[in-house]
């Protein structure tokens, strides 16, 4: 026991007497100090005494489309941590091909009496999906928040990145490097974030290069799947159309675009520049490190939790969309267009 006290005290940066007071539930310990001791317990792998275990305020469901794309685990971690800090227990429910659908996961969570549900990139982002499912959920009295996607047919708070602004950032960067033949690789057109990215891309290409919207959509926009293979296929088509730069709607697609360039004997960024979207974990360590538009994951995740807890607490947030500004992160996958000598 003495050894354990010493370990915990060293980890927390407090005295053994303070650790003892916290473990025995004695008064006279500052809240921040108490948190440090509890954190030390967790880090060292000791079980918390029963009296110190946090009572759950209830379960909150988090439904994501998949976990292979690292942006979804990153968002789930932010949301899970924010919920835990507020005393709620997150329940992660993931759709898998051939597995449970969003509706089945929703039913399972409602049957377990969740206090609320956060949907990430769900059917609310699909313009062909029936939005009645969300009204049915609202009628059951279950609060929910929708992340990444928007539908005017659903009365709920939405949390989104500014997809149009993201494309403006990417195009502006590439034009400044001398690129005039820039392609856009993204997912199926039925999804709201895809439509918004196209709008932003077309407008930026028109404003900065004077290209007609019809020409941009017909020649420089390529739909595929949100996967590495999807990015590879889309980028291959765009490179064949003489694009010297490819903007991708996800980092996974961007890695596929780099692979497509290399298969043609081209170097990134010497021959082809590639820009991703998300800035998902580890993407700074790819070869080359990926220039990408960073999705504001911490701000979006915390806003989703804050908004849901307001709904649960009976003071609903406005049924509108909260839009968060992304930022460009320049790394090693973009460079001057081939045959362009920069003077500055």
GROMACS .gro file of C-alpha atoms in nm:
model
  344
    1UNK     CA    1   0.000   0.000   0.000
    2UNK     CA    2   0.285   0.238   0.091
    3UNK     CA    3   0.455   0.165  -0.241
    4UNK     CA    4   0.130   0.231  -0.422
    5UNK     CA    5   0.081   0.565  -0.240
    6UNK     CA    6   0.436   0.669  -0.330
    7UNK     CA    7   0.381   0.579  -0.698
    8UNK     CA    8   0.055   0.772  -0.716
    9UNK     CA    9   0.200   1.072  -0.531
   10UNK     CA   10   0.498   1.085  -0.769
   11UNK     CA   11   0.276   1.058  -1.075
   12UNK     CA   12   0.037   1.329  -0.951
   13UNK     CA   13   0.308   1.557  -0.815
   14UNK     CA   14   0.156   1.571  -0.466
   15UNK     CA   15   0.236   1.432  -0.121
   16UNK     CA   16   0.143   1.082  -0.006
   17UNK     CA   17  -0.075   1.242   0.262
   18UNK     CA   18  -0.275   1.420  -0.009
   19UNK     CA   19  -0.317   1.094  -0.200
   20UNK     CA   20  -0.441   0.928   0.118
   21UNK     CA   21  -0.696   1.206   0.176
   22UNK     CA   22  -0.831   1.172  -0.179
   23UNK     CA   23  -0.850   0.790  -0.163
   24UNK     CA   24  -1.034   0.806   0.169
   25UNK     CA   25  -1.275   1.076   0.051
   26UNK     CA   26  -1.157   1.329   0.311
   27UNK     CA   27  -1.233   1.701   0.265
   28UNK     CA   28  -0.973   1.978   0.228
   29UNK     CA   29  -0.836   1.883  -0.114
   30UNK     CA   30  -0.866   2.123  -0.407
   31UNK     CA   31  -1.072   1.995  -0.701
   32UNK     CA   32  -0.777   2.022  -0.943
   33UNK     CA   33  -0.553   1.827  -0.703
   34UNK     CA   34  -0.820   1.560  -0.663
   35UNK     CA   35  -0.843   1.529  -1.043
   36UNK     CA   36  -0.464   1.493  -1.065
   37UNK     CA   37  -0.469   1.207  -0.816
   38UNK     CA   38  -0.755   1.031  -0.997
   39UNK     CA   39  -0.574   1.076  -1.328
   40UNK     CA   40  -0.259   0.925  -1.174
   41UNK     CA   41  -0.464   0.625  -1.058
   42UNK     CA   42  -0.591   0.575  -1.410
   43UNK     CA   43  -0.249   0.618  -1.575
   44UNK     CA   44  -0.084   0.370  -1.341
   45UNK     CA   45  -0.362   0.118  -1.396
   46UNK     CA   46  -0.497   0.112  -1.040
   47UNK     CA   47  -0.868   0.057  -0.992
   48UNK     CA   48  -1.051   0.351  -0.836
   49UNK     CA   49  -1.210   0.286  -0.497
   50UNK     CA   50  -1.585   0.237  -0.538
   51UNK     CA   51  -1.668   0.566  -0.362
   52UNK     CA   52  -1.455   0.757  -0.615
   53UNK     CA   53  -1.606   0.609  -0.929
   54UNK     CA   54  -1.799   0.858  -1.134
   55UNK     CA   55  -2.170   0.798  -1.133
   56UNK     CA   56  -2.295   0.786  -1.490
   57UNK     CA   57  -2.549   1.048  -1.589
   58UNK     CA   58  -2.656   0.801  -1.855
   59UNK     CA   59  -2.557   0.659  -2.189
   60UNK     CA   60  -2.508   0.864  -2.506
   61UNK     CA   61  -2.495   0.688  -2.841
   62UNK     CA   62  -2.240   0.782  -3.107
   63UNK     CA   63  -2.309   0.636  -3.452
   64UNK     CA   64  -2.029   0.649  -3.713
   65UNK     CA   65  -2.025   0.502  -4.065
   66UNK     CA   66  -1.694   0.316  -4.020
   67UNK     CA   67  -1.360   0.332  -3.839
   68UNK     CA   68  -1.115   0.257  -4.122
   69UNK     CA   69  -1.085   0.626  -4.209
   70UNK     CA   70  -0.880   0.768  -3.916
   71UNK     CA   71  -1.090   1.087  -3.905
   72UNK     CA   72  -1.381   0.892  -3.753
   73UNK     CA   73  -1.187   0.746  -3.455
   74UNK     CA   74  -1.037   1.095  -3.402
   75UNK     CA   75  -1.383   1.252  -3.385
   76UNK     CA   76  -1.513   0.966  -3.169
   77UNK     CA   77  -1.228   1.021  -2.923
   78UNK     CA   78  -1.300   1.394  -2.888
   79UNK     CA   79  -1.673   1.329  -2.842
   80UNK     CA   80  -1.614   1.039  -2.600
   81UNK     CA   81  -1.377   1.241  -2.382
   82UNK     CA   82  -1.612   1.540  -2.373
   83UNK     CA   83  -1.905   1.317  -2.273
   84UNK     CA   84  -1.703   1.142  -2.003
   85UNK     CA   85  -1.597   1.477  -1.853
   86UNK     CA   86  -1.967   1.563  -1.821
   87UNK     CA   87  -2.041   1.233  -1.647
   88UNK     CA   88  -2.197   1.052  -1.943
   89UNK     CA   89  -2.093   0.714  -2.081
   90UNK     CA   90  -2.039   0.710  -2.459
   91UNK     CA   91  -2.158   0.404  -2.652
   92UNK     CA   92  -1.986   0.376  -2.991
   93UNK     CA   93  -2.198   0.208  -3.259
   94UNK     CA   94  -2.033   0.155  -3.597
   95UNK     CA   95  -2.190   0.056  -3.925
   96UNK     CA   96  -2.007  -0.214  -4.121
   97UNK     CA   97  -2.071  -0.346  -4.472
   98UNK     CA   98  -2.324  -0.627  -4.438
   99UNK     CA   99  -2.366  -0.545  -4.069
  100UNK     CA  100  -2.602  -0.323  -3.876
  101UNK     CA  101  -2.762  -0.028  -4.053
  102UNK     CA  102  -2.801   0.318  -3.903
  103UNK     CA  103  -3.169   0.246  -3.831
  104UNK     CA  104  -3.085  -0.083  -3.654
  105UNK     CA  105  -2.815   0.085  -3.444
  106UNK     CA  106  -3.057   0.366  -3.356
  107UNK     CA  107  -3.319   0.114  -3.245
  108UNK     CA  108  -3.062  -0.072  -3.034
  109UNK     CA  109  -2.950   0.248  -2.861
  110UNK     CA  110  -3.309   0.365  -2.798
  111UNK     CA  111  -3.394   0.022  -2.650
  112UNK     CA  112  -3.105   0.069  -2.407
  113UNK     CA  113  -3.250   0.399  -2.292
  114UNK     CA  114  -2.977   0.634  -2.415
  115UNK     CA  115  -3.008   0.996  -2.307
  116UNK     CA  116  -2.928   1.113  -2.662
  117UNK     CA  117  -2.754   1.023  -2.989
  118UNK     CA  118  -2.482   1.193  -3.198
  119UNK     CA  119  -2.476   1.093  -3.566
  120UNK     CA  120  -2.153   1.141  -3.764
  121UNK     CA  121  -2.175   1.139  -4.147
  122UNK     CA  122  -2.502   0.950  -4.132
  123UNK     CA  123  -2.801   0.927  -4.363
  124UNK     CA  124  -2.872   1.294  -4.287
  125UNK     CA  125  -2.585   1.370  -4.528
  126UNK     CA  126  -2.744   1.166  -4.810
  127UNK     CA  127  -2.981   1.375  -5.021
  128UNK     CA  128  -3.156   1.058  -5.145
  129UNK     CA  129  -3.234   0.922  -4.795
  130UNK     CA  130  -3.573   0.949  -4.623
  131UNK     CA  131  -3.542   1.208  -4.345
  132UNK     CA  132  -3.863   1.088  -4.178
  133UNK     CA  133  -3.651   0.852  -3.962
  134UNK     CA  134  -3.520   1.152  -3.766
  135UNK     CA  135  -3.866   1.297  -3.710
  136UNK     CA  136  -3.974   0.955  -3.580
  137UNK     CA  137  -3.682   0.963  -3.336
  138UNK     CA  138  -3.774   1.314  -3.223
  139UNK     CA  139  -4.131   1.198  -3.164
  140UNK     CA  140  -3.990   0.930  -2.932
  141UNK     CA  141  -3.839   1.208  -2.721
  142UNK     CA  142  -3.474   1.120  -2.792
  143UNK     CA  143  -3.250   1.428  -2.835
  144UNK     CA  144  -2.994   1.406  -3.116
  145UNK     CA  145  -2.728   1.610  -3.298
  146UNK     CA  146  -2.612   1.559  -3.657
  147UNK     CA  147  -2.246   1.603  -3.760
  148UNK     CA  148  -2.121   1.642  -4.122
  149UNK     CA  149  -2.423   1.687  -4.343
  150UNK     CA  150  -2.734   1.904  -4.353
  151UNK     CA  151  -3.100   1.868  -4.442
  152UNK     CA  152  -3.358   2.146  -4.416
  153UNK     CA  153  -3.617   1.871  -4.363
  154UNK     CA  154  -3.478   1.778  -4.019
  155UNK     CA  155  -3.547   1.991  -3.713
  156UNK     CA  156  -3.220   1.941  -3.525
  157UNK     CA  157  -2.884   2.106  -3.458
  158UNK     CA  158  -2.621   2.036  -3.726
  159UNK     CA  159  -2.242   2.062  -3.684
  160UNK     CA  160  -2.039   2.101  -4.007
  161UNK     CA  161  -1.704   2.217  -4.141
  162UNK     CA  162  -1.718   2.487  -4.408
  163UNK     CA  163  -1.667   2.264  -4.711
  164UNK     CA  164  -1.689   2.551  -4.960
  165UNK     CA  165  -1.422   2.750  -4.775
  166UNK     CA  166  -1.203   2.438  -4.762
  167UNK     CA  167  -1.196   2.422  -5.141
  168UNK     CA  168  -1.120   2.794  -5.168
  169UNK     CA  169  -0.819   2.744  -4.938
  170UNK     CA  170  -0.689   2.450  -5.143
  171UNK     CA  171  -0.737   2.616  -5.484
  172UNK     CA  172  -0.585   2.948  -5.367
  173UNK     CA  173  -0.275   2.762  -5.245
  174UNK     CA  174  -0.232   2.569  -5.569
  175UNK     CA  175  -0.292   2.872  -5.793
  176UNK     CA  176  -0.026   3.061  -5.594
  177UNK     CA  177   0.214   2.778  -5.691
  178UNK     CA  178   0.139   2.830  -6.059
  179UNK     CA  179  -0.108   2.545  -6.115
  180UNK     CA  180  -0.384   2.615  -6.366
  181UNK     CA  181  -0.501   2.259  -6.432
  182UNK     CA  182  -0.638   2.151  -6.092
  183UNK     CA  183  -0.863   1.847  -6.043
  184UNK     CA  184  -1.103   1.756  -5.761
  185UNK     CA  185  -1.143   1.395  -5.644
  186UNK     CA  186  -1.439   1.322  -5.418
  187UNK     CA  187  -1.712   1.077  -5.320
  188UNK     CA  188  -2.062   1.016  -5.463
  189UNK     CA  189  -2.253   1.328  -5.562
  190UNK     CA  190  -2.561   1.251  -5.350
  191UNK     CA  191  -2.384   1.356  -5.028
  192UNK     CA  192  -2.423   1.713  -4.900
  193UNK     CA  193  -2.051   1.766  -4.814
  194UNK     CA  194  -1.962   1.652  -5.169
  195UNK     CA  195  -2.206   1.897  -5.327
  196UNK     CA  196  -2.074   2.180  -5.113
  197UNK     CA  197  -1.711   2.100  -5.199
  198UNK     CA  198  -1.799   2.106  -5.568
  199UNK     CA  199  -1.971   2.445  -5.526
  200UNK     CA  200  -1.665   2.587  -5.348
  201UNK     CA  201  -1.423   2.437  -5.599
  202UNK     CA  202  -1.614   2.559  -5.906
  203UNK     CA  203  -1.646   2.909  -5.762
  204UNK     CA  204  -1.275   2.927  -5.669
  205UNK     CA  205  -1.167   2.804  -6.013
  206UNK     CA  206  -1.394   3.063  -6.176
  207UNK     CA  207  -1.280   3.349  -5.952
  208UNK     CA  208  -0.908   3.273  -5.966
  209UNK     CA  209  -0.856   3.119  -6.310
  210UNK     CA  210  -1.156   3.250  -6.503
  211UNK     CA  211  -1.277   2.899  -6.591
  212UNK     CA  212  -1.641   2.848  -6.684
  213UNK     CA  213  -1.836   2.644  -6.423
  214UNK     CA  214  -1.956   2.399  -6.687
  215UNK     CA  215  -1.601   2.327  -6.800
  216UNK     CA  216  -1.479   2.278  -6.442
  217UNK     CA  217  -1.758   2.032  -6.356
  218UNK     CA  218  -1.726   1.839  -6.682
  219UNK     CA  219  -1.346   1.810  -6.698
  220UNK     CA  220  -1.197   1.867  -6.355
  221UNK     CA  221  -1.435   1.698  -6.107
  222UNK     CA  222  -1.410   1.320  -6.064
  223UNK     CA  223  -1.641   1.118  -5.837
  224UNK     CA  224  -1.528   0.795  -5.676
  225UNK     CA  225  -1.533   0.631  -5.331
  226UNK     CA  226  -1.398   0.774  -5.004
  227UNK     CA  227  -1.118   0.517  -4.991
  228UNK     CA  228  -0.754   0.488  -5.087
  229UNK     CA  229  -0.855   0.288  -5.395
  230UNK     CA  230  -1.123   0.547  -5.477
  231UNK     CA  231  -0.869   0.827  -5.460
  232UNK     CA  232  -0.633   0.630  -5.680
  233UNK     CA  233  -0.900   0.576  -5.947
  234UNK     CA  234  -1.019   0.937  -5.943
  235UNK     CA  235  -0.667   1.081  -5.950
  236UNK     CA  236  -0.571   0.850  -6.239
  237UNK     CA  237  -0.857   0.992  -6.445
  238UNK     CA  238  -0.763   1.351  -6.357
  239UNK     CA  239  -0.392   1.301  -6.430
  240UNK     CA  240  -0.489   1.159  -6.770
  241UNK     CA  241  -0.670   1.489  -6.829
  242UNK     CA  242  -0.338   1.672  -6.773
  243UNK     CA  243  -0.404   1.790  -6.417
  244UNK     CA  244  -0.084   1.897  -6.242
  245UNK     CA  245  -0.259   1.913  -5.904
  246UNK     CA  246  -0.535   1.710  -5.737
  247UNK     CA  247  -0.748   1.823  -5.443
  248UNK     CA  248  -0.899   1.527  -5.257
  249UNK     CA  249  -1.207   1.521  -5.033
  250UNK     CA  250  -1.032   1.304  -4.772
  251UNK     CA  251  -0.677   1.221  -4.667
  252UNK     CA  252  -0.737   0.855  -4.756
  253UNK     CA  253  -0.825   0.956  -5.112
  254UNK     CA  254  -0.513   1.176  -5.119
  255UNK     CA  255  -0.291   0.878  -5.033
  256UNK     CA  256  -0.454   0.698  -5.325
  257UNK     CA  257  -0.380   0.997  -5.548
  258UNK     CA  258  -0.011   0.981  -5.453
  259UNK     CA  259  -0.011   0.612  -5.541
  260UNK     CA  260  -0.176   0.687  -5.878
  261UNK     CA  261   0.094   0.943  -5.961
  262UNK     CA  262   0.375   0.703  -5.870
  263UNK     CA  263   0.225   0.425  -6.080
  264UNK     CA  264   0.265   0.655  -6.378
  265UNK     CA  265   0.629   0.721  -6.292
  266UNK     CA  266   0.545   1.072  -6.166
  267UNK     CA  267   0.687   1.224  -5.849
  268UNK     CA  268   0.484   1.404  -5.581
  269UNK     CA  269   0.517   1.700  -5.557
  270UNK     CA  270   0.764   1.758  -5.846
  271UNK     CA  271   0.525   1.642  -6.120
  272UNK     CA  272   0.188   1.636  -5.941
  273UNK     CA  273   0.080   1.823  -5.627
  274UNK     CA  274  -0.175   1.659  -5.395
  275UNK     CA  275  -0.395   1.821  -5.127
  276UNK     CA  276  -0.600   1.616  -4.878
  277UNK     CA  277  -0.888   1.701  -4.648
  278UNK     CA  278  -0.927   1.621  -4.273
  279UNK     CA  279  -0.568   1.627  -4.139
  280UNK     CA  280  -0.638   1.294  -3.976
  281UNK     CA  281  -0.389   1.144  -3.727
  282UNK     CA  282  -0.047   1.037  -3.864
  283UNK     CA  283  -0.105   1.212  -4.198
  284UNK     CA  284   0.189   1.446  -4.125
  285UNK     CA  285   0.418   1.139  -4.136
  286UNK     CA  286   0.331   1.006  -4.481
  287UNK     CA  287   0.580   1.016  -4.770
  288UNK     CA  288   0.572   1.297  -4.859
  289UNK     CA  289   0.401   1.460  -4.559
  290UNK     CA  290   0.056   1.555  -4.684
  291UNK     CA  291  -0.059   1.912  -4.745
  292UNK     CA  292  -0.421   1.906  -4.631
  293UNK     CA  293  -0.716   2.115  -4.521
  294UNK     CA  294  -0.756   2.055  -4.150
  295UNK     CA  295  -1.105   1.975  -4.035
  296UNK     CA  296  -1.166   2.145  -3.695
  297UNK     CA  297  -1.231   1.811  -3.519
  298UNK     CA  298  -1.182   1.923  -3.154
  299UNK     CA  299  -1.412   2.225  -3.193
  300UNK     CA  300  -1.674   2.025  -3.384
  301UNK     CA  301  -1.671   1.733  -3.140
  302UNK     CA  302  -1.699   1.956  -2.833
  303UNK     CA  303  -1.977   2.159  -2.995
  304UNK     CA  304  -2.169   1.841  -3.074
  305UNK     CA  305  -2.153   1.731  -2.710
  306UNK     CA  306  -2.235   2.075  -2.572
  307UNK     CA  307  -2.534   2.107  -2.805
  308UNK     CA  308  -2.662   1.757  -2.722
  309UNK     CA  309  -2.634   1.818  -2.347
  310UNK     CA  310  -2.835   2.137  -2.388
  311UNK     CA  311  -3.101   1.934  -2.567
  312UNK     CA  312  -3.094   1.671  -2.291
  313UNK     CA  313  -3.110   1.944  -2.025
  314UNK     CA  314  -3.426   2.089  -2.174
  315UNK     CA  315  -3.275   2.407  -2.319
  316UNK     CA  316  -3.252   2.309  -2.687
  317UNK     CA  317  -3.003   2.481  -2.915
  318UNK     CA  318  -3.147   2.651  -3.224
  319UNK     CA  319  -3.241   2.404  -3.495
  320UNK     CA  320  -2.980   2.537  -3.730
  321UNK     CA  321  -2.632   2.461  -3.861
  322UNK     CA  322  -2.315   2.550  -3.672
  323UNK     CA  323  -2.039   2.584  -3.933
  324UNK     CA  324  -1.670   2.563  -3.838
  325UNK     CA  325  -1.385   2.711  -4.041
  326UNK     CA  326  -1.113   2.472  -4.163
  327UNK     CA  327  -0.748   2.571  -4.211
  328UNK     CA  328  -0.483   2.489  -4.470
  329UNK     CA  329  -0.181   2.294  -4.344
  330UNK     CA  330   0.104   2.313  -4.596
  331UNK     CA  331   0.350   2.023  -4.593
  332UNK     CA  332   0.549   1.838  -4.856
  333UNK     CA  333   0.295   1.712  -5.111
  334UNK     CA  334   0.252   2.045  -5.293
  335UNK     CA  335   0.506   2.244  -5.493
  336UNK     CA  336   0.534   2.477  -5.792
  337UNK     CA  337   0.362   2.355  -6.106
  338UNK     CA  338   0.595   2.174  -6.349
  339UNK     CA  339   0.794   2.423  -6.565
  340UNK     CA  340   0.693   2.714  -6.338
  341UNK     CA  341   0.979   2.914  -6.188
  342UNK     CA  342   0.868   3.109  -5.882
  343UNK     CA  343   1.019   3.453  -5.841
  344UNK     CA  344   0.917   3.509  -5.480
   0.00000   0.00000   0.00000
